[in-house]
Coordinates of C-alpha atoms and ligand atoms in Angstrom, one line a residue:
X1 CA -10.0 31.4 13.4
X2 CA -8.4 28.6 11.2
X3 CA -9.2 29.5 7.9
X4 CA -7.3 27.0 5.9
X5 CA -6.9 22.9 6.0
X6 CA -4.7 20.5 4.7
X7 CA -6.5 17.1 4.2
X8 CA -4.1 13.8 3.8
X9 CA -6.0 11.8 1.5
X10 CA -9.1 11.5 -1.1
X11 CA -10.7 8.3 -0.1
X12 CA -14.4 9.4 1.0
X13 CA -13.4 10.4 4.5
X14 CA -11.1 13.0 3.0
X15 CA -13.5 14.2 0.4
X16 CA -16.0 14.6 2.9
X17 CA -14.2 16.4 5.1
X18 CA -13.1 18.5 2.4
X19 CA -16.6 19.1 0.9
X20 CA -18.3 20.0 4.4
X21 CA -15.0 22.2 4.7
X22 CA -15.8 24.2 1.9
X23 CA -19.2 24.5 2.8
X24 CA -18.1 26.4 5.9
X25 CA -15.7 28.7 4.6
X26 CA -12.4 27.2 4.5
X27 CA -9.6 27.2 2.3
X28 CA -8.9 23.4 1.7
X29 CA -6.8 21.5 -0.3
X30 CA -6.2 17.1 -0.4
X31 CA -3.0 15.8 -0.9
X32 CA -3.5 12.4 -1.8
X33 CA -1.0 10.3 -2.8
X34 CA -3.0 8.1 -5.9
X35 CA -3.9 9.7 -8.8
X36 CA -7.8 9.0 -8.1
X37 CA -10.1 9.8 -5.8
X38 CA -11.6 7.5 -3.7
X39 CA -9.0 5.3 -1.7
X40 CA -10.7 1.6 -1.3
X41 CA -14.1 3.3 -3.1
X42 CA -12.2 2.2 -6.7
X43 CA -12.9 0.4 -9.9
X44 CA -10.3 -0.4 -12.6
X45 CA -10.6 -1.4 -16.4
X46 CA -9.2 -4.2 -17.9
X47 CA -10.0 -4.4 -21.6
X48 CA -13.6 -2.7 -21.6
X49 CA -14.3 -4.4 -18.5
X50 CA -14.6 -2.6 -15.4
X51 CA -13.2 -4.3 -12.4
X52 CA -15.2 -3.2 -8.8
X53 CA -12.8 -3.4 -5.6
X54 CA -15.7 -2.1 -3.4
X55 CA -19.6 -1.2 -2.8
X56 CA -21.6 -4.1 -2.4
X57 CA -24.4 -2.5 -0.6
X58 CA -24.3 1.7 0.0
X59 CA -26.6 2.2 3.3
X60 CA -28.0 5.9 2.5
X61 CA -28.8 4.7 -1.0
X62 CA -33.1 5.6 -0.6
X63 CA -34.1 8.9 -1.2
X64 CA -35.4 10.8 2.3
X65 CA -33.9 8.0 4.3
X66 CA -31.5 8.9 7.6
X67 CA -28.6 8.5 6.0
X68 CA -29.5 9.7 2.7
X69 CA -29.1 13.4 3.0
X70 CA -25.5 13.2 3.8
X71 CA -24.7 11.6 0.2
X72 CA -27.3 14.3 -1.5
X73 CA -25.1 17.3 0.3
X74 CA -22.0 15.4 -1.3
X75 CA -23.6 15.4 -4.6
X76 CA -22.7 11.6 -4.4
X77 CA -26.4 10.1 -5.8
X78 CA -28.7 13.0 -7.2
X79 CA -29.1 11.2 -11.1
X80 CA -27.7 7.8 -9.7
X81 CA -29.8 4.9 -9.9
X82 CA -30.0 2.5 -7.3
X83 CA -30.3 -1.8 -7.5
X84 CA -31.9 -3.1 -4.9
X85 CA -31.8 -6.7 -5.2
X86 CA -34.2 -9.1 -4.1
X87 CA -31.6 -11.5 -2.9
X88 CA -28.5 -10.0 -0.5
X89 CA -26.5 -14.0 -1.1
X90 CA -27.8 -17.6 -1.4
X91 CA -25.3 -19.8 0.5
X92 CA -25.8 -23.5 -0.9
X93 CA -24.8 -26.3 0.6
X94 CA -23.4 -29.8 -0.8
X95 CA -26.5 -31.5 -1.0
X96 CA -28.2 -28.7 -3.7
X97 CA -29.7 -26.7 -0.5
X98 CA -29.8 -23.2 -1.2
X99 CA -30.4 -21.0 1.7
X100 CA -31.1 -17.6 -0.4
X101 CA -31.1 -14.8 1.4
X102 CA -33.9 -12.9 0.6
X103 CA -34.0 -8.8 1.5
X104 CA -37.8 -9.0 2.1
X105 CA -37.7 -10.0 5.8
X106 CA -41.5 -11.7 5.1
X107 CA -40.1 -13.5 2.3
X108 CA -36.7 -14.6 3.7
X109 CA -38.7 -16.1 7.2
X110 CA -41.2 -18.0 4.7
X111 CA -38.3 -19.7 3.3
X112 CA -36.1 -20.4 5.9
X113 CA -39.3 -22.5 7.7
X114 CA -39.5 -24.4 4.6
X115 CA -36.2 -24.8 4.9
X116 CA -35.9 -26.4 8.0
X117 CA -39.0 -26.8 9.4
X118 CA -37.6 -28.0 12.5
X119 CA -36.0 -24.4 13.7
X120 CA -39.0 -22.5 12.9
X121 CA -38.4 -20.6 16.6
X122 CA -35.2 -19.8 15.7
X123 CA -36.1 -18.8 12.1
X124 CA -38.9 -16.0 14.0
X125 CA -36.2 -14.7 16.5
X126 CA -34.1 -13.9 13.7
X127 CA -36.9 -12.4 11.7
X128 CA -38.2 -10.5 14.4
X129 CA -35.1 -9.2 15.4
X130 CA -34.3 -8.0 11.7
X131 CA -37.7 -6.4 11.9
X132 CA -37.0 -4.3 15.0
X133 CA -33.8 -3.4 13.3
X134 CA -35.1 -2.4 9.9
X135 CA -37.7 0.0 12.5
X136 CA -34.8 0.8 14.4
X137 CA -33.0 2.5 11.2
X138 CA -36.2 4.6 9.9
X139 CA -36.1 6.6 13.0
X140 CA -32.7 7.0 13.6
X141 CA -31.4 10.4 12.1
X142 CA -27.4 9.1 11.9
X143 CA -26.4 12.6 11.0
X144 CA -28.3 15.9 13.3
X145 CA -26.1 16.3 16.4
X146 CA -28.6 16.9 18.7
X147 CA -28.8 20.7 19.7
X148 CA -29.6 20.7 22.9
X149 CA -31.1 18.8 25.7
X150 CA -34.7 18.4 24.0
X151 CA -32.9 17.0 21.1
X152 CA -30.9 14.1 23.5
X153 CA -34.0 13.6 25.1
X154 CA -35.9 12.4 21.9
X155 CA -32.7 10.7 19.8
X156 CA -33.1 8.7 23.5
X157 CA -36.6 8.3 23.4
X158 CA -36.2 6.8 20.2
X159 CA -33.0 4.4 21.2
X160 CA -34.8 3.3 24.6
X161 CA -37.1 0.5 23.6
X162 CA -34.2 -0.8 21.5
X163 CA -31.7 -1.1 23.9
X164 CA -32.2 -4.1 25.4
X165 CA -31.6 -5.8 22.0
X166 CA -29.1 -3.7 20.9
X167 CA -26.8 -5.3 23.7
X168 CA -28.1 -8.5 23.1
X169 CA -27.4 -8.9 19.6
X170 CA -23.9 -6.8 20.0
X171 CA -23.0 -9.3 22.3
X172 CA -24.1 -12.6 20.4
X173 CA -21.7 -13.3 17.7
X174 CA -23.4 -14.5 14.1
X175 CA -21.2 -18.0 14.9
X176 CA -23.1 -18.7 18.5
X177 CA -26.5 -17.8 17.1
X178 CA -25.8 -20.3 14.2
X179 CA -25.4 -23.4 16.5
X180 CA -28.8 -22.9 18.0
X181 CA -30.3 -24.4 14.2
X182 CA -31.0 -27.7 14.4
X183 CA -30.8 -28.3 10.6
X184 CA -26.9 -29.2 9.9
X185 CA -27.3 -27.6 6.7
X186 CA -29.0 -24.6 7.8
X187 CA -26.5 -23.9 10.4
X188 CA -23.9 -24.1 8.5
X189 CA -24.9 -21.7 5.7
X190 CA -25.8 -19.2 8.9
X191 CA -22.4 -19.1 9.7
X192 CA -21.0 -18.8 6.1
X193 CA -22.7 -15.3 5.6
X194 CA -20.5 -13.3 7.3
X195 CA -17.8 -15.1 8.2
X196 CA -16.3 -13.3 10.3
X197 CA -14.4 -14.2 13.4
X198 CA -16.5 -12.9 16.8
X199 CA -18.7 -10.9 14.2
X200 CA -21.6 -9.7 15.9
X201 CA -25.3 -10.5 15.2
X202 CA -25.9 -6.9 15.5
X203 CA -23.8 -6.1 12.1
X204 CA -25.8 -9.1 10.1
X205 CA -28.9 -7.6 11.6
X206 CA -28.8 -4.1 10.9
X207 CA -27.3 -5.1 7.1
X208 CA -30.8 -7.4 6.3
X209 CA -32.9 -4.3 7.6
X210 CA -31.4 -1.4 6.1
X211 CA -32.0 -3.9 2.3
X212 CA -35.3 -4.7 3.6
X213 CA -35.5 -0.8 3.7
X214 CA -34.4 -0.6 0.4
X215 CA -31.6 1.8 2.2
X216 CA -28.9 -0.1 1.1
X217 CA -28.6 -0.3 -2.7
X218 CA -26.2 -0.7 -5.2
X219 CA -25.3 2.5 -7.0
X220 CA -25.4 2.2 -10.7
X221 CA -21.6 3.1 -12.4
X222 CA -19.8 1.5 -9.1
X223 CA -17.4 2.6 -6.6
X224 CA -14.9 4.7 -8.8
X225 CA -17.7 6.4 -10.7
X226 CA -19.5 6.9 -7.1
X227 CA -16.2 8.7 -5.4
X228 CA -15.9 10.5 -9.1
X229 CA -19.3 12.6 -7.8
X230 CA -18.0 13.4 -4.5
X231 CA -14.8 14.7 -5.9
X232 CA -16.8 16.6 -8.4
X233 CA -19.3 18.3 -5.8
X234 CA -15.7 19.0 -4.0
X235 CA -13.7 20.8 -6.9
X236 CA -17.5 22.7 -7.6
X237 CA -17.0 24.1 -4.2
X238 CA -13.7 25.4 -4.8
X239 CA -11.5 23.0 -3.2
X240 CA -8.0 21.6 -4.9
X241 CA -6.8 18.1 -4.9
X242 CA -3.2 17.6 -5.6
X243 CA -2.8 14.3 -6.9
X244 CA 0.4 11.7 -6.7
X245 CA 1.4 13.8 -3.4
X246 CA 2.3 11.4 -0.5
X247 CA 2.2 12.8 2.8
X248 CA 5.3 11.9 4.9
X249 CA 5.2 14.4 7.9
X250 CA 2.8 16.2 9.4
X251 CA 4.4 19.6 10.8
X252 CA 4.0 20.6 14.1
X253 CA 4.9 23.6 16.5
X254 CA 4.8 24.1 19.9
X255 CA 3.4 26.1 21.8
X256 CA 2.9 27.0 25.7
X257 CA -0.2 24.7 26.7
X258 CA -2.8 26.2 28.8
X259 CA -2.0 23.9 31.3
X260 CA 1.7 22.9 32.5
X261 CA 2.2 20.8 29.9
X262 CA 3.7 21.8 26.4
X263 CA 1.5 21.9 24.0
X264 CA 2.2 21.6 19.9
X265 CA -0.2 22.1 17.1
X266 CA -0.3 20.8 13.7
X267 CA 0.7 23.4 10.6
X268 CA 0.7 21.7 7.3
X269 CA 2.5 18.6 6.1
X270 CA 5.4 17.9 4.2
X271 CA 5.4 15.7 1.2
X272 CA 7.7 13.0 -0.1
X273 CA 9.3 15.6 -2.7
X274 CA 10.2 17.6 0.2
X275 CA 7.8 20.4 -0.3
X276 CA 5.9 21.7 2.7
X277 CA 2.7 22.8 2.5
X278 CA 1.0 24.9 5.6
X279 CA -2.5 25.4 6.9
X280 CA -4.2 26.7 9.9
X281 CA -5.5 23.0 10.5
X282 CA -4.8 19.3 9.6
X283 CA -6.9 16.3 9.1
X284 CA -5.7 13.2 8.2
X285 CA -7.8 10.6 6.4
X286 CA -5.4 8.3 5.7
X287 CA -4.5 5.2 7.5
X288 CA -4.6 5.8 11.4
X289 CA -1.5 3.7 12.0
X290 CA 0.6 5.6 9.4
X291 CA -0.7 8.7 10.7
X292 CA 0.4 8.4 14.4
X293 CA 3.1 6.3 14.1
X294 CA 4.8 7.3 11.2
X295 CA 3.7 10.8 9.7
X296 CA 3.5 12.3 13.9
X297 CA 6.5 10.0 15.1
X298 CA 4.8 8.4 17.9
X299 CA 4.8 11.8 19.5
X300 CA 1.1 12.2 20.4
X301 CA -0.3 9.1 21.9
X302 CA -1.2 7.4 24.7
X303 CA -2.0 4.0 26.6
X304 CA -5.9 4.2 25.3
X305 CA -4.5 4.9 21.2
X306 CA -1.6 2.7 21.7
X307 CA -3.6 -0.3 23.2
X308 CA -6.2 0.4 19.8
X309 CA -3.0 -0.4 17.4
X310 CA -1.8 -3.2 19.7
X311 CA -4.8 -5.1 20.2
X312 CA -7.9 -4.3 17.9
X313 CA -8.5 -6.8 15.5
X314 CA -9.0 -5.5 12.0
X315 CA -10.7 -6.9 8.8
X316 CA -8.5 -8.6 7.0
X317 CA -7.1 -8.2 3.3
X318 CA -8.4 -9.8 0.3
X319 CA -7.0 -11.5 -2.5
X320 CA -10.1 -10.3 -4.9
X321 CA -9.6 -12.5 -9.0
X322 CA -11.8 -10.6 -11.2
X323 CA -12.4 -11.9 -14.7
X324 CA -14.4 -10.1 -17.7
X325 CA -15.6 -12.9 -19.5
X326 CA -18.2 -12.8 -23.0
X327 CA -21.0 -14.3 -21.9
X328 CA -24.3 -13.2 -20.3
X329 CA -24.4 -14.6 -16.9
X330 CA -27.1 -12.2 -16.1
X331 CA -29.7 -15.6 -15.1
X332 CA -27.2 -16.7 -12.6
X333 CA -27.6 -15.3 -8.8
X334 CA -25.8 -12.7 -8.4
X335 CA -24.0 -13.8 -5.1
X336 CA -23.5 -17.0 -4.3
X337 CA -21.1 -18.7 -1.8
X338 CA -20.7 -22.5 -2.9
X339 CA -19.1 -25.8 -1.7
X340 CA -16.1 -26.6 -3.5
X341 CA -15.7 -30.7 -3.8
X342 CA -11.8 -30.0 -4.2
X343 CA -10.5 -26.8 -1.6
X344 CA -8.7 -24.6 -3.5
X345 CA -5.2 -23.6 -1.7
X346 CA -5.0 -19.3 -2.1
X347 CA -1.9 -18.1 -0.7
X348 CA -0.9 -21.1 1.3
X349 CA -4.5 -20.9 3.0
X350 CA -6.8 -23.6 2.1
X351 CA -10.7 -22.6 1.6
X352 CA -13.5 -25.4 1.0
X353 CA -16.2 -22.6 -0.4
X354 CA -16.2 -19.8 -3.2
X355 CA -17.4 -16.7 -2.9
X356 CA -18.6 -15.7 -6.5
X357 CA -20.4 -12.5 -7.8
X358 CA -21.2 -10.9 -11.1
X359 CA -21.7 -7.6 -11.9
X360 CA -24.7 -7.9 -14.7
X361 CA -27.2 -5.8 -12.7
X362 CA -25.0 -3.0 -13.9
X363 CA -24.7 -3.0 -17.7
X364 CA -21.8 -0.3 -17.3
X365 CA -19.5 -2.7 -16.0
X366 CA -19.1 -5.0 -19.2
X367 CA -20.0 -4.5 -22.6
X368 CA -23.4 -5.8 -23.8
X369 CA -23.8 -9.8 -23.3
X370 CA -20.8 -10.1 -21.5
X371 CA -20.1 -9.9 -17.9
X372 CA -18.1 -9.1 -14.6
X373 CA -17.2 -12.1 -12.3
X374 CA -15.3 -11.1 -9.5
X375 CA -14.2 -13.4 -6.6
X376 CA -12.7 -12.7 -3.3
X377 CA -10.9 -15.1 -0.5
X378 CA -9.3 -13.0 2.8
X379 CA -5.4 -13.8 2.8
X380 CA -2.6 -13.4 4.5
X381 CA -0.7 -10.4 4.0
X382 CA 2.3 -11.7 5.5
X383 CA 2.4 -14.3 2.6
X384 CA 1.9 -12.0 0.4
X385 CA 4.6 -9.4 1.4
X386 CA 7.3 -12.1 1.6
X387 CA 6.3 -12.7 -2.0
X388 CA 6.1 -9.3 -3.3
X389 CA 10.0 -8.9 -2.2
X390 CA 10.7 -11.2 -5.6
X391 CA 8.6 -9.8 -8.7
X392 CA 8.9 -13.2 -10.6
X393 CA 7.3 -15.3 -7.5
X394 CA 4.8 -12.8 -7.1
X395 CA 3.4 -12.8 -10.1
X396 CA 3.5 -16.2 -10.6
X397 CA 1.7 -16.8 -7.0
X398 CA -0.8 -14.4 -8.8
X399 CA -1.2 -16.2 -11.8
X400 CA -1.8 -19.3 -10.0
X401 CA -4.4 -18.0 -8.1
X402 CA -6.3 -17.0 -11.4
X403 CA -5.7 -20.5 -13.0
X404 CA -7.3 -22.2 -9.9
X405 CA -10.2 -20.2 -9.6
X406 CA -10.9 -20.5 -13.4
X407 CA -10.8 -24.4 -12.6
X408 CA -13.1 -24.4 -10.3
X409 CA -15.6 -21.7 -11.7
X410 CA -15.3 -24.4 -15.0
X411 CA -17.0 -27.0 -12.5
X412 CA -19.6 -24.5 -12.3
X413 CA -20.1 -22.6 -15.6
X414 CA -19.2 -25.1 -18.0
X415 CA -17.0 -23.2 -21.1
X416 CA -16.3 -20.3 -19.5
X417 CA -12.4 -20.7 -19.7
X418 CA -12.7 -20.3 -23.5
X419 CA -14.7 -17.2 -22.7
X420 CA -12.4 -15.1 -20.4
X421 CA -11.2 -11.9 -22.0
X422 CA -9.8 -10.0 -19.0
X423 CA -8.1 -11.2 -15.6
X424 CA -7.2 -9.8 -13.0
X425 CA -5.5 -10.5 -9.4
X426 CA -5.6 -7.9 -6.5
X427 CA -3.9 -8.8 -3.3
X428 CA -3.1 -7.2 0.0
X429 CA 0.1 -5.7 -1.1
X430 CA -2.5 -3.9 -4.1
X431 CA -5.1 -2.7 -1.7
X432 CA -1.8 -1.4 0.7
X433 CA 0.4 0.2 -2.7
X434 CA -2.6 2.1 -3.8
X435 CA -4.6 3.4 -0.3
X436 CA -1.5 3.0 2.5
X437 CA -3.9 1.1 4.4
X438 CA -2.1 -0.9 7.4
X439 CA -1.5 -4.8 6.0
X440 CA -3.9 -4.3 3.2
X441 CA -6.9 -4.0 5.7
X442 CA -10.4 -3.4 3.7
X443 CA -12.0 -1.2 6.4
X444 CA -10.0 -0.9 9.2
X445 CA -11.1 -2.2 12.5
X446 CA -13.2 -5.4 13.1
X447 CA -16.3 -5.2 14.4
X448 CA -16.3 -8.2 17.2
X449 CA -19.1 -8.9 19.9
X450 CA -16.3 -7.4 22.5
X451 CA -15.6 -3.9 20.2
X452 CA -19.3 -3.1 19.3
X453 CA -19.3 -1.2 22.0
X454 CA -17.2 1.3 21.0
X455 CA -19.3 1.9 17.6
X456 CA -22.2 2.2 19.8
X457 CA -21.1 4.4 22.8
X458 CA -18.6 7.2 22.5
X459 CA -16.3 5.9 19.7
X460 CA -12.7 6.4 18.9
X461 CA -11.0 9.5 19.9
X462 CA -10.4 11.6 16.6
X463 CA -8.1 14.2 18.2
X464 CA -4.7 12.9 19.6
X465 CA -3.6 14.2 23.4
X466 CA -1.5 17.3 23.0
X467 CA -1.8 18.3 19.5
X468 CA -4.2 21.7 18.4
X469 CA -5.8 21.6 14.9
X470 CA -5.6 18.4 14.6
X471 CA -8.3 15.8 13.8
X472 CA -8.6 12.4 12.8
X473 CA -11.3 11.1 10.2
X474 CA -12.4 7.9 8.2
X475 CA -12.3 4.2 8.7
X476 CA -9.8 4.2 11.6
X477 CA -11.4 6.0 14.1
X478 CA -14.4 4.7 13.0
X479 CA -14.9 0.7 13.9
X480 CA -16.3 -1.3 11.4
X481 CA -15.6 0.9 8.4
X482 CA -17.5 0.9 5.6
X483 CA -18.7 4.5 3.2
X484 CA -21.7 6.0 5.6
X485 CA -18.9 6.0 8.5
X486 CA -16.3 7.7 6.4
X487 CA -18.2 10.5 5.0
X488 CA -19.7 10.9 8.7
X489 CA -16.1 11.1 9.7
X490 CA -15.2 13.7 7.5
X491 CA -18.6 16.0 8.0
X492 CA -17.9 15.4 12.3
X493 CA -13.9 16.8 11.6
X494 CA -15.3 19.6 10.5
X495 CA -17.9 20.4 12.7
X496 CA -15.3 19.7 15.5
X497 CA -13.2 22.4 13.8
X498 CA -16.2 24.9 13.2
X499 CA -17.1 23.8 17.3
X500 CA -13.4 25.0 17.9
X501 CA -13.5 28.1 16.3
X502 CA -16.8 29.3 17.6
X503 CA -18.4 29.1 14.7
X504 CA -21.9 27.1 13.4
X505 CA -21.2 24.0 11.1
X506 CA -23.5 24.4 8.3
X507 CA -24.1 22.2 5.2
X508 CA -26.0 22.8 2.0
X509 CA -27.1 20.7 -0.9
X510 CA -25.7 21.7 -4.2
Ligands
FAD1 C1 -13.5 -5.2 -1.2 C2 -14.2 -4.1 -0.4 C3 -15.6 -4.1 -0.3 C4 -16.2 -3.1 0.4 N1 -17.5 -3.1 0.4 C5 -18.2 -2.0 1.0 C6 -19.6 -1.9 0.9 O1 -20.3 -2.7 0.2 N2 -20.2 -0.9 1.6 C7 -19.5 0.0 2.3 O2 -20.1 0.9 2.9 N3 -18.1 -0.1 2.5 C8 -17.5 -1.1 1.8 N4 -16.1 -1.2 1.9 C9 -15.4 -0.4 2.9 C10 -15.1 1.0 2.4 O3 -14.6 1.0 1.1 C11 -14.1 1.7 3.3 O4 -14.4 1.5 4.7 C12 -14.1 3.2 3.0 O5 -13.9 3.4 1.6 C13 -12.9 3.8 3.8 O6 -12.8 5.2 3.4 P1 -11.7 6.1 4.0 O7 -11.8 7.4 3.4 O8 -11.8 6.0 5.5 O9 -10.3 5.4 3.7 P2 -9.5 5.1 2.4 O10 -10.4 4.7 1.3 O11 -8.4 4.1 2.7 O12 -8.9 6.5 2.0 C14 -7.6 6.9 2.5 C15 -7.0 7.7 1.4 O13 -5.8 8.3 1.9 C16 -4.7 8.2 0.9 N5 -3.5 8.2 1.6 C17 -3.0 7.2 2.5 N6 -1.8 7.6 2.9 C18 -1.5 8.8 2.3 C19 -0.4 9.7 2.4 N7 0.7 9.4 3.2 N8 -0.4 10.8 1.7 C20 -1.4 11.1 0.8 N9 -2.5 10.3 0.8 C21 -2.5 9.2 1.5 C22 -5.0 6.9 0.2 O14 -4.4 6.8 -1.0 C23 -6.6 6.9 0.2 O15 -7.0 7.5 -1.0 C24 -15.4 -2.2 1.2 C25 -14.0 -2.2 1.1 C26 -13.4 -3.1 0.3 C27 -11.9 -3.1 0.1

């Protein structure tokens, strides 16, 4: 029986794995090659401001709901409160049109008709599909494998009367469903939501039930503070988390296969200081590509794995400005995605709206009266990595950045350049120096009407062909990314291990 794991990275795949690890009676330790927990999960400080990289909405957040129970056995939100707003975005448009996206799916239909009137059919597909959806979620259980036949029986009792829209709306993207509104404006602002390319209707779907749930709040304290709890439930359970220790190789043996073939299986990993560090099993949390490629040399792969990293689309990095700034902005929307009547030019790319947010619903993000604005544009990582070869133009690309957006944000909230007490400019060479992710992604592999498939049927292979004690876990080999999928991730590499070893998975609350 493997009785001790080495986990490559912290993020919330690797904690999980680790938590749900201990839980079961192994030794584990994380190397992980920050010297925080929580990979993309992160907030910084800039001069008593609190900078957020990640959770927007944390599906799981309602007590007793399907998800929930997974972040109460990581000790992740017992004594965390929970926003829910009333608005997910408003989207306005050039003429003073606001479509606001409300979380109450009642409330949201109500004002789309009196929005435009004219696509009130369109406007009750929409709203009835989000309906089915927000049902769809209550009764799913996302996290019992079911035991036996009974149990597949009933998780497909419960999926039947949902499949036909389930391939429906996986197969619509958000962009095709937004040219059947009449109303320019309102199809426009449809689009803008998730503006993603081939993004399914499914994803925008699912998203406005889970808030209309209430099952997809904001945790109070942020994504750093968040990943802080997991890492604490972790340590409680005996685990060890070596810090600033990058994984470069990930040692293998061979051994006779049980078939013709050789076989090898994994046996620790050796870090970038040249120490090697053994275990009866491996997982590797960190980025997919750096895993296989890299840390395993291409040795274990195949057409299926290879075709993933050859074709899959994946989200793309972010060039995220976030400013701490001494004013109260806590009457403003709290999302809003705006017309700009000059484009702003980010990284060479030119982009005709702003996405804006501040963080006032959470009063530990600024000091009192003052607030958080943080905004993000996707960019090119290319761009950015020819620039980061020369410090000087780097930086200076950076600064421009900030200096635009503070222009245009001026247009909006008149005065608030001689208010700004903190900046701050992440880019994709930020997001790929501190989590290794491949070009800077933000959560791995895009969700597109031609990929949902995958999330939906039998997903990404988290072993690799030929290698024992080996498993894969968190955002990339789990399409679409996102928190609920990585701590999944980690909890299903160790039940695949405990499965191995003959042994029942078990998990406990603390
Ligand atoms: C701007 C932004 C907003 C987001 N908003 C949301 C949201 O609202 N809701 C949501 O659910 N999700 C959101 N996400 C997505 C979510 O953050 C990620 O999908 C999730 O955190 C991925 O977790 P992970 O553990 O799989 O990977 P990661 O967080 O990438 O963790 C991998 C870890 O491995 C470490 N590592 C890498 N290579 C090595 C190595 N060689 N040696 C040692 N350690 C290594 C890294 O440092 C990192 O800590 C957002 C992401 C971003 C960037």
């Amino acid at each position: 029986m493997s009785d001790s794991i080495v986990i490559i990275g912290a993020g919330i795949a690797g904690l999980s794995a680790g938590c749900y690890g201990q839980m079961n009676g192994y030794r584990t330790q994380i190397f992980e090659l920050h010297d925080k927990p929580g990979g993309l999960c992160t907030s910084w400080k800039r001069n008593r401001y609190t900078f957020d990289g990640c959770i927007h909405w944390l599906v799981g957040s309602r007590p007793g709901s399907g998800f929930n129970r997974v972040w109460q056995e990581l000790g992740a939100v017992q004594g965390r409160h929970m926003i829910d707003h009333d608005e997910f975005a408003r989207i306005e448009g050039q003429d003073g049109k606001a479509w606001v996206v409300y979380t109450d799916i009642d409330r949201l239909e109500a004002h789309m008709k009196t929005l435009a009137p004219g696509d009130a059919a369109v406007t009750e597909e929409f709203c009835q599909a989000a309906r089915r959806f927000a049902r769809f979620s209550e009764t799913m259980d996302m996290v019992t494998e079911p035991a036996g036949l009974i149990d597949r029986i009933s998780m497909g009792a419960r999926v039947l009367p949902h499949i036909g829209a389930l391939r429906k709306y996986g197969r619509m993207s958000i962009q095709a469903f937004a040219a059947r509104f009449r109303d320019p404006f309102m199809r426009e602002a449809f689009a803008t939501l998730f503006d993603l390319p081939d993004f399914p209707m499914l994803a925008m779907l699912m998203t406005i039930g889970w808030m209309h749930n209430r099952d997809a709040g904001y945790p109070i304290g942020g994504s750093l503070a968040f990943a802080q709890a997991i890492e604490r439930r972790y340590l409680d359970l005996g685990g060890k988390i070596n810090y600033r220790s990058r994984v470069e190789k990930i040692l293998v043996e061979d051994v006779p296969g049980t078939d013709d073939r050789q076989q090898a299986r994994a046996v620790g990993v050796r870090l970038s200081d040249g120490s090697e560090h053994r275990a009866n099993a491996v997982i590797s949390a960190a980025d997919g590509r750096a895993t296989i490629f890299d840390m395993l040399g291409r040795r274990f792969i195949n057409d299926e794995i290879r075709g993933y990293y050859e074709e899959l689309p994946i989200f793309q990095p972010m060039v995220q400005v976030s400013l701490g700034v001494a004013r109260d902005l806590s009457d403003e929307p709290h999302a809003v995605i705006y017309p700009l009547t000059e484009p702003i030019t980010v990284a060479g790319k030119v982009h005709r709206r702003l996405a804006f947010r501040h963080l006032c619903y959470d009063p530990s993000m600024a000091p009192a009266g003052k607030s958080v604005i943080i905004v993000g544009f996707e960019s090119d990582y290319d761009f950015w990595k020819d620039l980061g070869q020369e410090r000087e133009r780097y930086d200076a690309e950076k600064q421009q950045v900030a200096i635009a957006v503070i222009d245009h944000l001026e247009g909006r909230l008149p005065g608030i350049t001689g208010q700004i007490e903190a900046v701050d400019v992440a880019t994709p060479m930020t997001t790929e120096r501190y989590t290794g992710n491949w070009q800077g992604s933000i959560e791995g592999w895009l969700i597109t009407t031609r990929t949902v498939n995958m999330m939906m049927g039998r997903g990404m292979s988290k072993t690799l062909p030929g290698l024992r004690d080996f498993y894969m876990a968190g955002q990339w080999v789990e399409p679409g990314g996102g928190l609920p999928s990585a701590a999944l991730s980690g909890r299903k590499a160790i039940q695949m291990v405990c499965k191995c070893a003959g042994k029942p998975f078990q998990a406990q609350l603390p």
